[in-house]
XYZ file of C-alpha atoms in Angstrom:
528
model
C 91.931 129.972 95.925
C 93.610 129.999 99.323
C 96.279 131.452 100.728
C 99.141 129.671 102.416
C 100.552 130.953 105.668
C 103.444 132.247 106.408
C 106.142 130.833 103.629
C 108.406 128.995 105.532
C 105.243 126.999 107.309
C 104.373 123.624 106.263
C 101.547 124.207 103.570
C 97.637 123.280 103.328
C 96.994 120.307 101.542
C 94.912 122.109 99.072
C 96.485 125.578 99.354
C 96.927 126.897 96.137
C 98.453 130.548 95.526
C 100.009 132.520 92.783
C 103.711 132.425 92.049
C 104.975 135.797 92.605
C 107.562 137.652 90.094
C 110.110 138.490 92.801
C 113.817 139.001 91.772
C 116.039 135.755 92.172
C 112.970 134.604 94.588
C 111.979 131.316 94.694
C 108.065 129.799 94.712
C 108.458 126.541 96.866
C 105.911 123.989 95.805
C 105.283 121.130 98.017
C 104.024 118.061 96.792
C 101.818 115.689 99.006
C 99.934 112.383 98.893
C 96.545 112.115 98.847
C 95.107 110.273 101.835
C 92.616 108.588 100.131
C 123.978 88.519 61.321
C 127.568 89.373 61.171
C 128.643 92.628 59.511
C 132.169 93.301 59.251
C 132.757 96.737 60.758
C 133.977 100.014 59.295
C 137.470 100.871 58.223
C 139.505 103.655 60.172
C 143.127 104.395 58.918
C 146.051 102.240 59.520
C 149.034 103.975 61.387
C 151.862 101.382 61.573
C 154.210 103.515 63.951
C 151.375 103.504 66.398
C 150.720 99.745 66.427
C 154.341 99.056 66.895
C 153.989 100.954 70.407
C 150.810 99.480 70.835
C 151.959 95.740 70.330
C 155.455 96.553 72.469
C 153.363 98.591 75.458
C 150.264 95.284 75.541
C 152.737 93.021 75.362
C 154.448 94.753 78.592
C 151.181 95.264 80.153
C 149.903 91.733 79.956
C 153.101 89.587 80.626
C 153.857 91.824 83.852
C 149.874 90.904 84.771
C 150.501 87.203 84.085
C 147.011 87.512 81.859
C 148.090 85.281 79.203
C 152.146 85.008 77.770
C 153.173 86.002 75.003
C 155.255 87.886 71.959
C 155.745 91.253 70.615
C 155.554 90.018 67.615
C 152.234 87.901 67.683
C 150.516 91.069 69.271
C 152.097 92.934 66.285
C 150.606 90.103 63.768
C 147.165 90.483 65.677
C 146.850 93.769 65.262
C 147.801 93.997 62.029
C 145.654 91.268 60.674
C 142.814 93.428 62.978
C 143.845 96.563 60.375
C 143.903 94.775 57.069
C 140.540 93.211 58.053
C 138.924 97.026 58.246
C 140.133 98.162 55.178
C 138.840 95.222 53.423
C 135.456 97.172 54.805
C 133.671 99.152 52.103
C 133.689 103.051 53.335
C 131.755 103.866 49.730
C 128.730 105.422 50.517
C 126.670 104.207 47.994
C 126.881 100.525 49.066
C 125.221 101.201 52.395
C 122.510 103.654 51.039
C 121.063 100.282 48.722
C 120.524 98.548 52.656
C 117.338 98.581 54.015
C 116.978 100.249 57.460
C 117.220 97.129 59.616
C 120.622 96.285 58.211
C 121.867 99.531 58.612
C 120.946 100.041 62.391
C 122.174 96.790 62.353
C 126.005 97.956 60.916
C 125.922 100.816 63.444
C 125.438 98.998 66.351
C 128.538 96.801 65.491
C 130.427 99.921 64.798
C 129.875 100.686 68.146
C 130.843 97.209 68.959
C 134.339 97.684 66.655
C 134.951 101.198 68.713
C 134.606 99.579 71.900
C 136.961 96.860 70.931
C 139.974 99.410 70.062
C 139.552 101.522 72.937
C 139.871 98.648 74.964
C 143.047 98.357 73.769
C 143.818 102.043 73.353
C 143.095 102.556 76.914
C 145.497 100.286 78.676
C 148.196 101.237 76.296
C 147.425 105.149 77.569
C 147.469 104.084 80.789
C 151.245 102.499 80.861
C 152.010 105.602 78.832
C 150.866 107.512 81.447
C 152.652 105.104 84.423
C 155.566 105.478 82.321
C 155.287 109.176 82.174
C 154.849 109.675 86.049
C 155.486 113.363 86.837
C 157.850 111.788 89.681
C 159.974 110.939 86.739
C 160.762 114.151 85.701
C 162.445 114.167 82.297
C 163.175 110.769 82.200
C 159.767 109.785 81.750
C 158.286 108.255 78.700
C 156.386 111.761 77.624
C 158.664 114.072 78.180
C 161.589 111.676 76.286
C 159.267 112.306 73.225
C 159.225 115.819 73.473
C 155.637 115.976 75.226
C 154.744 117.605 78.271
C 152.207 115.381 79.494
C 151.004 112.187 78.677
C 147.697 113.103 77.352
C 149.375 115.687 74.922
C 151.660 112.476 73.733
C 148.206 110.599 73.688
C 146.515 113.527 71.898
C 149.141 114.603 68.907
C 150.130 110.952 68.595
C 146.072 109.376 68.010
C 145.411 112.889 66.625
C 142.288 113.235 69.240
C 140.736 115.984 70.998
C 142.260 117.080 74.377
C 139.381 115.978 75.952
C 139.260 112.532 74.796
C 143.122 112.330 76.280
C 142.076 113.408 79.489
C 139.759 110.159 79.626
C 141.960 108.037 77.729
C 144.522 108.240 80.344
C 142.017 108.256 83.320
C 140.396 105.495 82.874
C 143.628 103.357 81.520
C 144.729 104.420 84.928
C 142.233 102.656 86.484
C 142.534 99.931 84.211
C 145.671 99.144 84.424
C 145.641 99.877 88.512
C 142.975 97.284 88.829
C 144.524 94.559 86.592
C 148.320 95.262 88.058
C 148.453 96.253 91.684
C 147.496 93.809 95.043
C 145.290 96.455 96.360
C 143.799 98.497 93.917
C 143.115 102.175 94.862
C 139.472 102.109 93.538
C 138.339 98.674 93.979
C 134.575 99.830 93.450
C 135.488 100.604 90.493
C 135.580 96.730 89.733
C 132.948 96.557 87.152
C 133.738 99.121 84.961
C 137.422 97.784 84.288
C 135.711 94.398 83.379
C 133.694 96.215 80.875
C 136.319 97.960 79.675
C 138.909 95.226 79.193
C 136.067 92.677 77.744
C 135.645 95.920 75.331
C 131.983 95.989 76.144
C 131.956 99.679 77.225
C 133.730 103.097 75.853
C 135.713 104.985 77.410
C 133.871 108.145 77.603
C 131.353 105.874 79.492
C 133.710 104.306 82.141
C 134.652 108.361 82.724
C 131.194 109.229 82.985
C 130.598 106.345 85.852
C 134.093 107.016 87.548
C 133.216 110.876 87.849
C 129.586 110.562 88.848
C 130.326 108.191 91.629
C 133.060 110.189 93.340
C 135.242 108.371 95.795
C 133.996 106.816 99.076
C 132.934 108.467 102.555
C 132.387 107.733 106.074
C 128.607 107.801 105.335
C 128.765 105.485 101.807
C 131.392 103.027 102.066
C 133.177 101.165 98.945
C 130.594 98.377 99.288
C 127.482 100.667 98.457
C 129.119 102.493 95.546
C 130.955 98.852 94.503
C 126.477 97.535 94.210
C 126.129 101.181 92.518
C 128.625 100.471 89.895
C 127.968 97.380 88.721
C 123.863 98.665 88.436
C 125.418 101.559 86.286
C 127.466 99.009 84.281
C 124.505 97.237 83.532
C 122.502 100.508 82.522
C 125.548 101.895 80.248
C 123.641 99.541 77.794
C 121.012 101.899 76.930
C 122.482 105.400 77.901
C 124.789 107.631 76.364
C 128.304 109.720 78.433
C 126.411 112.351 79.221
C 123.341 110.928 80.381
C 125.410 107.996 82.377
C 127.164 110.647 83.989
C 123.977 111.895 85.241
C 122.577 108.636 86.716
C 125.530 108.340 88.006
C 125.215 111.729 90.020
C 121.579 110.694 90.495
C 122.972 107.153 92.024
C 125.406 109.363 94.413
C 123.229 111.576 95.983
C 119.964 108.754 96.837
C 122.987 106.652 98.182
C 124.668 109.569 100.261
C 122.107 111.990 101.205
C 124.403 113.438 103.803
C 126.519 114.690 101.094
C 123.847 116.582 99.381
C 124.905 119.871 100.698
C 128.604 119.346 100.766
C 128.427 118.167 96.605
C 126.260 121.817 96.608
C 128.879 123.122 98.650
C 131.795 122.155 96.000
C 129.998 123.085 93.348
C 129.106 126.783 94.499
C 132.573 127.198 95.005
C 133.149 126.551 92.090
C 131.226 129.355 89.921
C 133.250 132.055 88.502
C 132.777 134.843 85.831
C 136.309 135.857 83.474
C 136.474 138.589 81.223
C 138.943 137.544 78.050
C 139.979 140.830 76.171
C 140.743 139.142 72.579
C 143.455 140.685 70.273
C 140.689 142.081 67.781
C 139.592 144.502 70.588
C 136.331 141.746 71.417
C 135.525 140.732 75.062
C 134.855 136.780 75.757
C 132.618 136.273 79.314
C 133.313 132.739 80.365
C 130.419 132.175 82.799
C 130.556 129.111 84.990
C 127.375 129.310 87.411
C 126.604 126.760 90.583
C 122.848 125.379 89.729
C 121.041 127.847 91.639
C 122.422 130.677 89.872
C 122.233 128.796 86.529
C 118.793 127.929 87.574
C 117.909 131.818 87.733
C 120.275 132.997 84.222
C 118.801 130.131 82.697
C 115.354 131.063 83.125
C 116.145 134.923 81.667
C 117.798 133.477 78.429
C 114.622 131.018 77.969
C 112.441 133.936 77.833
C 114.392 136.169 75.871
C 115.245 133.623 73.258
C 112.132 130.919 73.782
C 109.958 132.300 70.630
C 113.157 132.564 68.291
C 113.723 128.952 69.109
C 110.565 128.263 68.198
C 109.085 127.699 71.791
C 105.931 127.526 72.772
C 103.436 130.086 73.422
C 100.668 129.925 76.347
C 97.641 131.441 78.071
C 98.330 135.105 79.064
C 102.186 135.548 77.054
C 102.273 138.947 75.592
C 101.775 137.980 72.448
C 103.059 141.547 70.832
C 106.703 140.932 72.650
C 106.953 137.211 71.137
C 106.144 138.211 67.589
C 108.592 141.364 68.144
C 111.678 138.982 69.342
C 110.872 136.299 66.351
C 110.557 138.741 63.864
C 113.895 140.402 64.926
C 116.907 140.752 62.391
C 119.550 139.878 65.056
C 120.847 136.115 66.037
C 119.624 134.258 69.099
C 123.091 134.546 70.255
C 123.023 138.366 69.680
C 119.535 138.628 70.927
C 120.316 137.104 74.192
C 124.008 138.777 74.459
C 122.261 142.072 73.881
C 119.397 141.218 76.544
C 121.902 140.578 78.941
C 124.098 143.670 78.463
C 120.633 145.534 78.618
C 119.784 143.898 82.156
C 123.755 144.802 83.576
C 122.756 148.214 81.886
C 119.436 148.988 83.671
C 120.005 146.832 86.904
C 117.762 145.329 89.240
C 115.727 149.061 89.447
C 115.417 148.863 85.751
C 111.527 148.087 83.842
C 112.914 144.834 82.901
C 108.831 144.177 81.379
C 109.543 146.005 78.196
C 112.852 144.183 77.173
C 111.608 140.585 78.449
C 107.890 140.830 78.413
C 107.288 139.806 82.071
C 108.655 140.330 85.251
C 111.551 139.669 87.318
C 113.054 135.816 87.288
C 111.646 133.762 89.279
C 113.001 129.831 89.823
C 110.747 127.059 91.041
C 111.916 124.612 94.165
C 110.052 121.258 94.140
C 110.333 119.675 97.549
C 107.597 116.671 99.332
C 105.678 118.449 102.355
C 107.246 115.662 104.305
C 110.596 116.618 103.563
C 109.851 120.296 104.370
C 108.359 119.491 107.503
C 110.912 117.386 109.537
C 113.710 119.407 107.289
C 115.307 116.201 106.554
C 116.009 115.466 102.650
C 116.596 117.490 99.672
C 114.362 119.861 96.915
C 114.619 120.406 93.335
C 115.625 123.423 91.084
C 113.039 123.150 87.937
C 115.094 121.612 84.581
C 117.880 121.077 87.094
C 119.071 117.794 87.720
C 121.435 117.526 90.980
C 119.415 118.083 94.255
C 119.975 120.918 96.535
C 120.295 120.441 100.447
C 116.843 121.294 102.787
C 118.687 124.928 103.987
C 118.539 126.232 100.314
C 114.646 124.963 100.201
C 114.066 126.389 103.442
C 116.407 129.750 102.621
C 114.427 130.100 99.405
C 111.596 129.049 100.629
C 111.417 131.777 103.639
C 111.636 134.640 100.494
C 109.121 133.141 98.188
C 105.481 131.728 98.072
C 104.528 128.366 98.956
C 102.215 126.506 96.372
C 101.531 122.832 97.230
C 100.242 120.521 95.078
C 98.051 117.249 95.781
C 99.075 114.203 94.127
C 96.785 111.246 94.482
C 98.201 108.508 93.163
C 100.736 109.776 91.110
C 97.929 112.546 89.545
C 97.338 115.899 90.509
C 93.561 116.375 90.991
C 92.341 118.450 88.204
C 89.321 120.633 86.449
C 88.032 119.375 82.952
C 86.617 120.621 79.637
C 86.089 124.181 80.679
C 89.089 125.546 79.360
C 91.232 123.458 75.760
C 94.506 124.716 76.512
C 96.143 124.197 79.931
C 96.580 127.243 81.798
C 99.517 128.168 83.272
C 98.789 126.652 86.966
C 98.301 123.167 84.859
C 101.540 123.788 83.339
C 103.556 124.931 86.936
C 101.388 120.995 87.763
C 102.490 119.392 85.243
C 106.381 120.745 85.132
C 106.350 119.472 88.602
C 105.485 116.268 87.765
C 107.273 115.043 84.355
C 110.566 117.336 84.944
C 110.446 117.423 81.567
C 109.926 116.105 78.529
C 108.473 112.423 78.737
C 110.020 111.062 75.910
C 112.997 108.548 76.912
C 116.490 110.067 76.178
C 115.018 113.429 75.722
C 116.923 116.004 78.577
C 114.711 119.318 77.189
C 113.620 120.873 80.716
C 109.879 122.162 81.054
C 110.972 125.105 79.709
C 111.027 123.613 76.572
C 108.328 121.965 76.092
C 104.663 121.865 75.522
C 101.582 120.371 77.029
C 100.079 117.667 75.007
C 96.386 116.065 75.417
C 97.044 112.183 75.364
C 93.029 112.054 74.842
C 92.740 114.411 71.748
C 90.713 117.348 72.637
C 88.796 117.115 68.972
C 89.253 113.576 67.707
C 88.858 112.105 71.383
C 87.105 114.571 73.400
C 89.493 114.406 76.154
C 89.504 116.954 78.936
C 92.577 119.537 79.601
C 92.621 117.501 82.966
C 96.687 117.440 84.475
C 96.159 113.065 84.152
C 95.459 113.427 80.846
C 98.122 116.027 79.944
C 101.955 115.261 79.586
C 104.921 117.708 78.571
C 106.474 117.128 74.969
C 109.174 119.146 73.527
C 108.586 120.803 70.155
C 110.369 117.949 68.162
C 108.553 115.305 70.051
C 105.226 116.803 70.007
C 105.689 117.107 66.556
C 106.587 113.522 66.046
C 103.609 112.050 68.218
C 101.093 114.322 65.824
C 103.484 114.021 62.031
C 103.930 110.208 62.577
C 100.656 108.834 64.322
C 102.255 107.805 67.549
C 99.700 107.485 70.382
C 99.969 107.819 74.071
C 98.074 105.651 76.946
C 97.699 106.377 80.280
C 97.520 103.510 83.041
C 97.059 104.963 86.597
C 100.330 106.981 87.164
C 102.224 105.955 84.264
C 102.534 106.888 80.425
C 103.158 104.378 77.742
C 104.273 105.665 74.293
C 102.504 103.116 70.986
C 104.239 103.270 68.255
C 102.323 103.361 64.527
C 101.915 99.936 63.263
C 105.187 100.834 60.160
C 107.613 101.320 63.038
C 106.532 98.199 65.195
C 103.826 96.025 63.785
C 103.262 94.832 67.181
C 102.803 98.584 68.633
C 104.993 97.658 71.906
C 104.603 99.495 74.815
C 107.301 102.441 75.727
C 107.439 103.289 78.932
C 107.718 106.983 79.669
C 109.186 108.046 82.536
C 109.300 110.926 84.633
C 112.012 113.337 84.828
C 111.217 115.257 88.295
C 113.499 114.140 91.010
C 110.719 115.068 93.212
C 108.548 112.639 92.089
C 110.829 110.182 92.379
C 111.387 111.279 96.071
C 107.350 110.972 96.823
C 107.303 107.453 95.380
C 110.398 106.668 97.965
C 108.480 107.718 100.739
C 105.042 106.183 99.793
C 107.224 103.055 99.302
C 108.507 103.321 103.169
């Protein structure tokens, strides 16, 4: 091994030293190229009062947009007809568990199709609710009339949904019904994802997600860029759920506006606090919000208290006597980690935290390119974080920790052989850096979480535990890939998951991709 310099220097190629322990410390890794058939949908409940204020609000709505004229009372018809049509719908469970699996996936994707249809709907009429109930109006407005405070409590008690589904509701009708009424919309970026909405093509929760990812327009991204970003995240809405959406959509903001890096790390720093709740019964409630960084670090402490009651994996050099301790004890995970937690407040940062945890002090991992580290232009990575931090927290971090790069050559870390079966935990620290993750598309477990898996079996295949031929898994997926006779193939850089021949009988390609915004970064600037 060899030792870096000093840890805020631009790093040796091949350097490669051990990550230190050090309290809320950070090991910097830098990571360098190499030279060298019709279903008719479910039923849902038919609430007449409601579609008399949705046929008299659309009806409004439309005929002051000049869309297309016509009566309360053929909107009223419509939506009527709509109801009597779902209730015709069997809701029996036995009749759909005679179908065979195709037909049901089938029936679920038009469900979607039927939910996407009535929010359209429900959306623009909480939007003119929620013109109508303009807080300029005082108590003349439509809510407050009712009896409601706020439009989204008339939305909520009146649909009988969650507050949270409100919120959106009237957010995005909003927008809707700002982009199909007024000259000059105020978000005309925002273009695509009203079309979706009114053609009933996306939900609601996903027009949200988009809308709050993007943010609003600077001096540095203009509405044109985030207008090319929207309709991109329109088309990928397809295929992704809210929440993950919502990330690409963060993911989308910050390659487009890299000068807003630190002020997005900014806002959100300022936006961590810690409440104690005294309850009636004499209990205390901690409500914890914590900026990544400091999630990054609390994060890490709760994975290793709780990681071998969840089932987690266990590698080369764990103490084996502490896992097999915390899985065999009688408390909760919740009450295991609350308890660890108290302990650590208890003892503080002078305390043998060894004995409770079974290892040292936290330590987080920042994964930056050597090229962004040396001009100090760009952004790093918090490992199993997913928003970017600016170049001063690498470099802050950075100038406390150890610097570890890593070689990449092509896409692969260079790497050892059949020496050793499992992968040690420099191999894992590789590959964590790397995948960002599970590979598995959809899957958002963090390396924490997962476990290294030979894609040439170390027995049946006598592959090598060589980084290239390792990939991360989490527990479920790992179990899947062994349980179910899925097989993984390697070309150059990238993964492809084959499934078994009674899940596709032509075994199609899956492509798996990476999870490490760093790696995504390196392939940027091999690509410039």
């Amino acid at each position: 091994m060899t030792t870096t310099g000093a840890p805020c220097a631009a790093p040796a190629v091949l350097a490669v030293t051990p990550v230190l322990a050090v309290p809320a410390v950070t090991a910097v890794f830098a990571v360098t190229p190499s030279p060298a058939h019709a279903v008719a949908p479910l039923p849902v409940p038919a609430l007449p009062a409601v579609s008399v204020l949705a046929a008299a609000t659309l009806h409004g709505l439309r005929s002051a947009a000049g869309i297309f004229a016509t009566t309360s009372a053929t909107i009223a018809a419509d939506i009527a007809a709509a109801i009597a049509a779902i209730t015709r719908v069997s809701a029996t469970a036995a009749d759909y568990r005679a179908m065979d699996d195709a037909t049901l996936l089938e029936l679920n994707r038009l469900a979607s199709v039927e939910r996407q249809l009535v929010e359209s709907h429900a959306l623009v009429i909480a939007g003119e609710i929620a013109y109508r109930s303009a807080p300029a109006l005082g108590h003349s407005g439509l809510a407050q009339r009712n009896g409601y405070r706020t439009p989204e409590e008339l939305v909520r008690v009146s649909t009988r949904s969650t507050a949270r589904d409100a919120f959106a509701a009237v957010r995005v009708g909003l927008l809707a019904r700002d982009a199909q009424l007024e000259p000059a919309p105020t978000r005309p970026w925002l273009g695509a994802v009203t079309r979706a909405l009114t053609e009933g093509s996306m939900p609601i929760a996903s027009a949200d997600a988009i809308q709050s990812g993007l943010g609003e327009p600077t001096e540095s991204l203009p509405d044109s860029l985030l207008a090319e970003a929207t309709e991109q995240l329109v088309i990928e809405a397809a295929t992704l759920d809210p929440d993950r959406l919502f990330r690409r959509a963060r993911q989308l903001r910050d390659e487009l506006d890299e000068l807003g890096v630190a002020d997005r790390e900014q806002v959100r720093r300022d936006r961590r606090s810690l409440r104690l709740i005294r309850q009636p019964d004499g209990m205390g409630r901690l409500t914890w919000l914590l900026d990544p960084e400091s999630a990054a670090v609390a994060a890490e402490l709760y994975d290793r208290a709780t990681s071998p009651r969840r089932g987690g994996p266990r590698f080369q050099g764990e103490d084996e006597t502490t896992a097999e301790r915390i899985l065999g004890d009688a408390r909760t995970t919740a009450q295991l980690a609350s308890d660890v937690f108290l302990e650590l407040l208890r003892q503080g940062s002078a305390g043998d935290d060894t004995q409770l945890l079974g290892s040292g002090a936290p330590s987080v991992r920042v994964l930056v390119t050597a090229a962004a580290l040396r001009s100090g232009i760009g952004h790093g990575w918090l490992e199993g974080q997913s928003d970017p931090v600016s170049m001063e927290t690498v470099q802050r971090l950075g100038c406390a920790g150890i610097v570890m790069p890593l070689l990449f050559d092509s896409g692969q870390p260079l790497d050892v052989g059949r020496s050793e079966r499992l992968f040690t935990y420099r191999q894992r620290i590789t590959l964590a850096a790397r995948d960002g993750g599970c590979r598995i598309a959809g899957c958002d477990r963090p390396p924490s979480w997962t476990e290294a898996h030979h894609v040439k079996h170390w027995v049946r295949d006598g592959g090598a535990t060589d980084v290239a031929d390792g990939i991360l898994l989490c527990r479920h997926h790992h179990q899947m890939l062994h349980n179910n006779h899925w097989e993984i193939r390697r070309r150059g850089a990238q993964y492809w998951l084959i499934p078994p021949p009674d899940i596709d009988p032509d075994q199609t390609p899956i492509f798996m991709p990476a999870k490490s915004g760093v790696m995504r970064d390196l392939e940027r600037e091999r690509a410039s």
